[in-house]
Coordinates of C-alpha atoms in Angstrom, one line a residue:
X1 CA 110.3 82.9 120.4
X2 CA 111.8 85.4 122.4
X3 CA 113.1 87.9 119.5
X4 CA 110.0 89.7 119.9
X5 CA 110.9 90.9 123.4
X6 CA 114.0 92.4 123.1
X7 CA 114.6 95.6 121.1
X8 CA 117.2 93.9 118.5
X9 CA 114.4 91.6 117.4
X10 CA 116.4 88.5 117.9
X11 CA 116.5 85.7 120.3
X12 CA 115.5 81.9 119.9
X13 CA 112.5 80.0 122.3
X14 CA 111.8 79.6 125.8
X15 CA 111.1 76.7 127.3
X16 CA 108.2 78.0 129.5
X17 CA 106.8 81.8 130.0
X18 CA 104.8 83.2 132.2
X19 CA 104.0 86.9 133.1
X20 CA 104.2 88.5 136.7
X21 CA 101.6 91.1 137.2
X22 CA 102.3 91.8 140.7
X23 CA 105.8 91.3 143.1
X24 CA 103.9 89.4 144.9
X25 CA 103.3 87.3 141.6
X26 CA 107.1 87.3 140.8
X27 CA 108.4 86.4 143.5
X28 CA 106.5 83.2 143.9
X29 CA 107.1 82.8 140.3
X30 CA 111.2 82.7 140.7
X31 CA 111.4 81.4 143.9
X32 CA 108.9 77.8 142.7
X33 CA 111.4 77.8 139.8
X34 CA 114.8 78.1 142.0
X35 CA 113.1 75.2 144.2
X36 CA 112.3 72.6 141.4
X37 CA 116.0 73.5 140.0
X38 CA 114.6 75.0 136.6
X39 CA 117.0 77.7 135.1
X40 CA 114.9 81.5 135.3
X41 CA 115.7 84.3 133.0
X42 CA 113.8 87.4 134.4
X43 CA 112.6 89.5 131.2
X44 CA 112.1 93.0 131.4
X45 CA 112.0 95.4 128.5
X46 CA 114.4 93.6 126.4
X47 CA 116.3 96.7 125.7
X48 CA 119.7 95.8 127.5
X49 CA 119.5 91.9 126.3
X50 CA 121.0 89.3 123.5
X51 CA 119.7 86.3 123.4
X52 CA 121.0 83.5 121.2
X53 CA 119.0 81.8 118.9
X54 CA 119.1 78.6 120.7
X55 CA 116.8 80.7 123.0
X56 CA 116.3 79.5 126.9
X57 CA 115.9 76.1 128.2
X58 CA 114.3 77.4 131.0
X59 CA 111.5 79.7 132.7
X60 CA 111.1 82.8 131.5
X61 CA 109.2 85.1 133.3
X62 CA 108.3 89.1 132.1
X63 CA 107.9 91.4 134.9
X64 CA 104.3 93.6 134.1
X65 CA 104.5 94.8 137.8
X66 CA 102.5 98.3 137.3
X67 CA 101.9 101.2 139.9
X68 CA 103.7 104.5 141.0
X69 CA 103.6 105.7 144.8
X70 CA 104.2 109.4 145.7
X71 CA 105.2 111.3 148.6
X72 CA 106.8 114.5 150.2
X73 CA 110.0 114.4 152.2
X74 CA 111.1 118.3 153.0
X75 CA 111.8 119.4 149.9
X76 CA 112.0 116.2 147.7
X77 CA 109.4 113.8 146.1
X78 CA 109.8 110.3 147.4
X79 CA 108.5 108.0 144.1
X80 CA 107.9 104.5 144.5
X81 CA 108.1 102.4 141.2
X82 CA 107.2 99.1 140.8
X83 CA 109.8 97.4 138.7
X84 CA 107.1 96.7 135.4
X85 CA 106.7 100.4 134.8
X86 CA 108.1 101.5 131.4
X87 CA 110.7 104.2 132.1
X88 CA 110.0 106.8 129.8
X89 CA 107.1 107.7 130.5
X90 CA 107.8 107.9 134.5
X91 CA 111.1 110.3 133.2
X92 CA 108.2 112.3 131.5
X93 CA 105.7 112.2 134.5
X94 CA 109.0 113.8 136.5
X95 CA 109.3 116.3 134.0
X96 CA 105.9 117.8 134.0
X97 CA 104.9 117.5 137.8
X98 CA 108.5 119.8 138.5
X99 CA 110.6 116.8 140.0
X100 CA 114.4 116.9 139.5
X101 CA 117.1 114.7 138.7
X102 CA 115.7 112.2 136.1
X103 CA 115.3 114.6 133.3
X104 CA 118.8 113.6 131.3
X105 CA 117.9 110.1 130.9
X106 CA 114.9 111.0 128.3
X107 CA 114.1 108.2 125.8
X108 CA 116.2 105.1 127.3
X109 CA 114.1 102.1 126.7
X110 CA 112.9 99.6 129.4
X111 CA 111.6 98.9 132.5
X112 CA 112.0 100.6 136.1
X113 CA 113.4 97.6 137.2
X114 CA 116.7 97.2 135.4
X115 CA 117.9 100.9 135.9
X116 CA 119.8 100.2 139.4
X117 CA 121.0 96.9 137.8
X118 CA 122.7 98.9 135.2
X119 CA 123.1 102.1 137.0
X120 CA 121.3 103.8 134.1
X121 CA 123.0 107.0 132.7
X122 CA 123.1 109.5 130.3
X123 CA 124.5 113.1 129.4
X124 CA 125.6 113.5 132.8
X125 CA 123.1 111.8 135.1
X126 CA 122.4 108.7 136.4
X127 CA 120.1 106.9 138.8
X128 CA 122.3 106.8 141.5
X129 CA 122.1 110.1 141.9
X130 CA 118.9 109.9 142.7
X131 CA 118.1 105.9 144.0
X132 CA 117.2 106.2 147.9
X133 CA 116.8 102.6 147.8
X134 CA 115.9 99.1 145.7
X135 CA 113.4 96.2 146.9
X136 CA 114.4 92.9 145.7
X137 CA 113.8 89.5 146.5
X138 CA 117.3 87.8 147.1
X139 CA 116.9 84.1 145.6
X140 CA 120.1 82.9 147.9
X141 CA 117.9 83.8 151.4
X142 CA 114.4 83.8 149.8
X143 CA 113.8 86.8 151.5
X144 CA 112.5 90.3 150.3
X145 CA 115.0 93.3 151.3
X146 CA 115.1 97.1 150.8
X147 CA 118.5 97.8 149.7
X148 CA 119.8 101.4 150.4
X149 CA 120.8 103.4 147.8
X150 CA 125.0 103.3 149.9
X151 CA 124.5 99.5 149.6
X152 CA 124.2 99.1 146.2
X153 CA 127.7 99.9 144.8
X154 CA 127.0 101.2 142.2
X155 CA 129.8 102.7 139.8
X156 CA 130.0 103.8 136.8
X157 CA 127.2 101.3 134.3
X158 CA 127.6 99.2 137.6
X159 CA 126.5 98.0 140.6
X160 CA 126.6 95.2 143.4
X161 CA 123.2 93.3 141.4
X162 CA 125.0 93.4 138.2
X163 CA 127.9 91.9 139.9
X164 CA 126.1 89.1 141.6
X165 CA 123.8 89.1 138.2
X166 CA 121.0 86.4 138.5
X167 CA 120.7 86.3 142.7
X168 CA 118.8 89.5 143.1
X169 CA 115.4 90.1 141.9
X170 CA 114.5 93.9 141.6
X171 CA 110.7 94.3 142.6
X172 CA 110.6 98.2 142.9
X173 CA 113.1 101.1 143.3
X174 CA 112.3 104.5 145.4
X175 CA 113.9 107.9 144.2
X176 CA 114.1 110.7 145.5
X177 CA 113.7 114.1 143.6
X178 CA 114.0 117.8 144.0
X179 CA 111.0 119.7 143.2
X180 CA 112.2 122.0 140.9
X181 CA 111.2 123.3 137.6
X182 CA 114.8 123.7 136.5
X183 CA 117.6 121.4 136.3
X184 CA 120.5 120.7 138.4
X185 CA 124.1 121.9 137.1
X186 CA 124.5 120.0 133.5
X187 CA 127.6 118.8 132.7
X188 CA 127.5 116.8 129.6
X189 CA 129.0 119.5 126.8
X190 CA 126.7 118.6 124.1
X191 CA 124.2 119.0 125.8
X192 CA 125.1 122.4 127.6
X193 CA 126.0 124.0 123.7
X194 CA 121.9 122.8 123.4
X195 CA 120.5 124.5 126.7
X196 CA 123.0 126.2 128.4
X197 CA 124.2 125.0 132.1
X198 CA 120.9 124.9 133.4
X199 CA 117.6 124.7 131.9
X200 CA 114.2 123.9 132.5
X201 CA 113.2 120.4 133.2
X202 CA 110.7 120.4 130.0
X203 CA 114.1 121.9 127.6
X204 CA 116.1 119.2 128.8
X205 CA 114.0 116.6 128.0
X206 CA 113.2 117.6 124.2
X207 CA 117.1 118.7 124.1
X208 CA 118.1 115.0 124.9
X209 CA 115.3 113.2 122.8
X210 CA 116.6 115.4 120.0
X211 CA 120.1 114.0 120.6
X212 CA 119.2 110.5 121.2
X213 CA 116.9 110.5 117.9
X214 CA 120.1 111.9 116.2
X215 CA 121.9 108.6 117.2
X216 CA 119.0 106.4 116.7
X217 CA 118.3 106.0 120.5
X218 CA 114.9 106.4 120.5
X219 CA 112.6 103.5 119.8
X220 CA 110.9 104.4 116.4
X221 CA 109.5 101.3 114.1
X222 CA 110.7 103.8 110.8
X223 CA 113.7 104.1 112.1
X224 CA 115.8 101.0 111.6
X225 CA 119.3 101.8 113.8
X226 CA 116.9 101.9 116.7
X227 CA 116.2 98.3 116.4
X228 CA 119.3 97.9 118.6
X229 CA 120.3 97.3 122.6
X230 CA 121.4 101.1 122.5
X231 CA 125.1 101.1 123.3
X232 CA 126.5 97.9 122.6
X233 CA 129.9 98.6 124.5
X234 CA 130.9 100.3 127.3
X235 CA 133.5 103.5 127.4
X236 CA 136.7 101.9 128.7
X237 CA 138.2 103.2 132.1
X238 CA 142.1 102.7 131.6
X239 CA 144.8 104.0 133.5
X240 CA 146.4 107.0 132.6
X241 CA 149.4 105.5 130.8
X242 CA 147.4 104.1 129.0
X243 CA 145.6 106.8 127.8
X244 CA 148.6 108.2 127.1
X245 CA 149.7 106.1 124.5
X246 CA 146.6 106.3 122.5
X247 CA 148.4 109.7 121.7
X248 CA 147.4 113.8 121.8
X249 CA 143.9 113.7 119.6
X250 CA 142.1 111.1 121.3
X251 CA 139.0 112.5 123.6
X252 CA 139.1 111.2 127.6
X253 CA 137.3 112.0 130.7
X254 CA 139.5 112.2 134.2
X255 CA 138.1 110.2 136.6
X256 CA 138.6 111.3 140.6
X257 CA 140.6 108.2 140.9
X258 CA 143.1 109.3 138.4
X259 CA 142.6 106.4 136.0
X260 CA 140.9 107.8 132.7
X261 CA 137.5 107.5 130.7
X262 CA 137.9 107.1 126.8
X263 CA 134.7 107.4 124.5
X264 CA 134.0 104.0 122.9
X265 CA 133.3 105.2 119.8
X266 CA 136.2 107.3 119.1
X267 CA 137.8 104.0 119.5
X268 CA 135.9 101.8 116.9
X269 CA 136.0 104.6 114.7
X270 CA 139.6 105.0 114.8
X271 CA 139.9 101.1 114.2
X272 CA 138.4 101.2 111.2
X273 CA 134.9 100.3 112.1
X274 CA 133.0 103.2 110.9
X275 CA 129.0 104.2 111.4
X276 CA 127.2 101.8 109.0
X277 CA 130.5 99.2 108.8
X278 CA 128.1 96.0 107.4
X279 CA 128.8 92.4 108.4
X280 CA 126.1 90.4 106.5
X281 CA 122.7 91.5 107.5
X282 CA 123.8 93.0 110.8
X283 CA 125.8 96.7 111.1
X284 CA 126.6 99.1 113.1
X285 CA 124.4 102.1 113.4
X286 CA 124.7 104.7 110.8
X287 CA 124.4 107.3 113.0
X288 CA 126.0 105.8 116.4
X289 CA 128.7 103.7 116.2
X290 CA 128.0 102.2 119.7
X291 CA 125.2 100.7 118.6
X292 CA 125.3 97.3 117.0
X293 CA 121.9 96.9 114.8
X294 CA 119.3 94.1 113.0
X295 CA 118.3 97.2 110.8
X296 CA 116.0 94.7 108.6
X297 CA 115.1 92.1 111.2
X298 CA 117.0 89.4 109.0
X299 CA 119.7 88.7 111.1
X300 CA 120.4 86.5 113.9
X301 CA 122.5 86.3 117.1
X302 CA 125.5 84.6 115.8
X303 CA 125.6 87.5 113.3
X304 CA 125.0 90.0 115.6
X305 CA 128.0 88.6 117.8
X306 CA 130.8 87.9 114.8
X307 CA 130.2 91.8 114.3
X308 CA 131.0 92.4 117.8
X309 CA 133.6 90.3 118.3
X310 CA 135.2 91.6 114.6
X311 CA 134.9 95.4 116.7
X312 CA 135.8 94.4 120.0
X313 CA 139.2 92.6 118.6
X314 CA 139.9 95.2 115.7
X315 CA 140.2 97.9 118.8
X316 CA 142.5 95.1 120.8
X317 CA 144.4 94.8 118.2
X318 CA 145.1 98.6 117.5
X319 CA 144.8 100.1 121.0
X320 CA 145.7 97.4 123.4
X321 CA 142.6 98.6 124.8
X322 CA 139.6 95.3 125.5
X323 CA 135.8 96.5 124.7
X324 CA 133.3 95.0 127.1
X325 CA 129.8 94.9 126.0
X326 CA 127.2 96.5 128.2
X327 CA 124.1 94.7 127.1
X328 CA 123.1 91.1 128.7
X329 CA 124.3 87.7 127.3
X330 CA 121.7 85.3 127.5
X331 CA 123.3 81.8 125.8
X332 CA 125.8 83.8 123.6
X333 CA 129.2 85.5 125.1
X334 CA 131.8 87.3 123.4

């Protein structure tokens, strides 16, 4: 079963597992599979993913690629991370060695490996700020590439692997910090009324763990809205007619293009879906109403997707505005 892997608890069997302990190891693994024709699901931390209980007819294999590479470049730290690494705990090695520019994104669950996929972000950073490059195995060439960071195209909880999902395989990404005990410029308003515009690294990082336990965001086995894949939907870019018409009160962020960020969760709210709105044994958080939950591990998929699609048509319906969910389908769409 592959509920235990993913951070929702729920997900039906595999067909065949197998664990990659080195990129060497994984990419052997994926490309055998792509030449006998067998379908490959490449597991990471399972906190971005749905899986439906039919599960995987395939091969799946879990990346436990482990090791972290550091070096000095002027007045940077060049960091080499193998995609296995848990994120966290690099984010907190940054912190306390006095290296910049991955201190916001605090707390997010998973592996190295998916944060370029993603573009990983939060209160006002993310890794493309900081990505110098990616090294992948590209199943369409079988060959092993470093991909700069201006190649990647990344965009906002975007880039050019999420958009060709399933032909890139990340083995490693490379950042590159400032060495610095204190923070670049923050921008995110909550968290400037917390530490001010600037802080040091080590404030930042309890600062945004304080926030993101306040929303359930943090992994935490007593805590039952953190058995979630974090933000279920992304914040909708629409033009800014658009956001016009959703009238004076509602919250938006101007983008440089001149179309317009609106927060997610203003819109769910407003559409009646409210923190801890209950469909069966799935909800939505009760204290983040991104966040679809499986507060008491009783629920499955197909709940966990009638709930979504009740929220992401309920907003239709009231905003003309669609919701598009961030996390991974695996088996199960929207």
């Amino acid at each position: 079963m592959l509920a235990p892997y993913t951070t929702l608890g729920l997900g039906g069997p595999a067909r065949a597992y197998e664990e990659a302990t080195t990129a060497e190891e994984l990419v052997s693994l994926v490309a055998e599979a792509d030449r006998r024709g067998e379908p490959t699901l490449i597991l990471g931390g399972g906190s971005n993913l749905v899986v439906s209980d039919e599960g995987f007819d395939g091969l799946v294999v879990k990346v436990a690629t482990r090791g972290v590479t550091v070096s000095r470049d002027g007045g940077q730290v060049v960091v080499e991370a193998e995609a296995g690494e848990d994120w966290d705990p690099l984010v907190a090695r940054a912190v306390a060695e006095g290296w910049s520019g991955l201190e916001c994104m605090s707390g997010i669950p998973g592996l190295v490996g998916s944060t370029p996929i993603q573009n990983v972000g939060a209160y006002g950073q993310e890794v493309a700020h900081t990505v110098r490059c990616v090294r992948v195995f590209d199943r369409r060439t079988r060959e092993v590439a470093d991909v700069e960071a201006r190649r990647c195209g990344f965009s906002y909880r975007d880039s050019a692997f999420k958009r060709d999902l399933g032909r890139y395989v990340v083995l490693g990404v490379t950042f590159a910090l400032d060495v610095s005990e204190t923070s670049g410029p923050l921008t995110y308003q909550e968290l400037v009324n917390r530490v001010g515009e600037r802080a040091a690294l080590g404030e930042v990082r309890e600062a945004v763990l304080g926030l993101r336990r306040g929303k359930g965001m943090v992994l935490d086995p007593a805590d039952p809205d953190s058995r979630s894949a974090g933000s279920f939907f992304t914040n909708p870019i629409v033009s800014a007619e658009q956001a016009a018409a959703l009238g004076d009160g509602s919250p938006r962020f101007d983008m440089p293009d001149g179309s317009v960020k609106v927060p997610a969760a203003w819109l769910i709210e407003q559409a009646g879906f409210p923190k801890g709105y209950t469909r069966g044994p799935v909800r939505i958080s009760t204290k983040h109403t991104l966040a679809l939950t499986n507060p008491h591990g009783r629920g499955t998929t197909a709940d966990l997707i009638a709930l979504a699609r009740e929220v992401r048509d309920g907003v239709l319906a009231k905003f003309g505005v669609t919701l598009v969910n961030e996390p991974v389908m695996v088996g199960c769409a929207l």
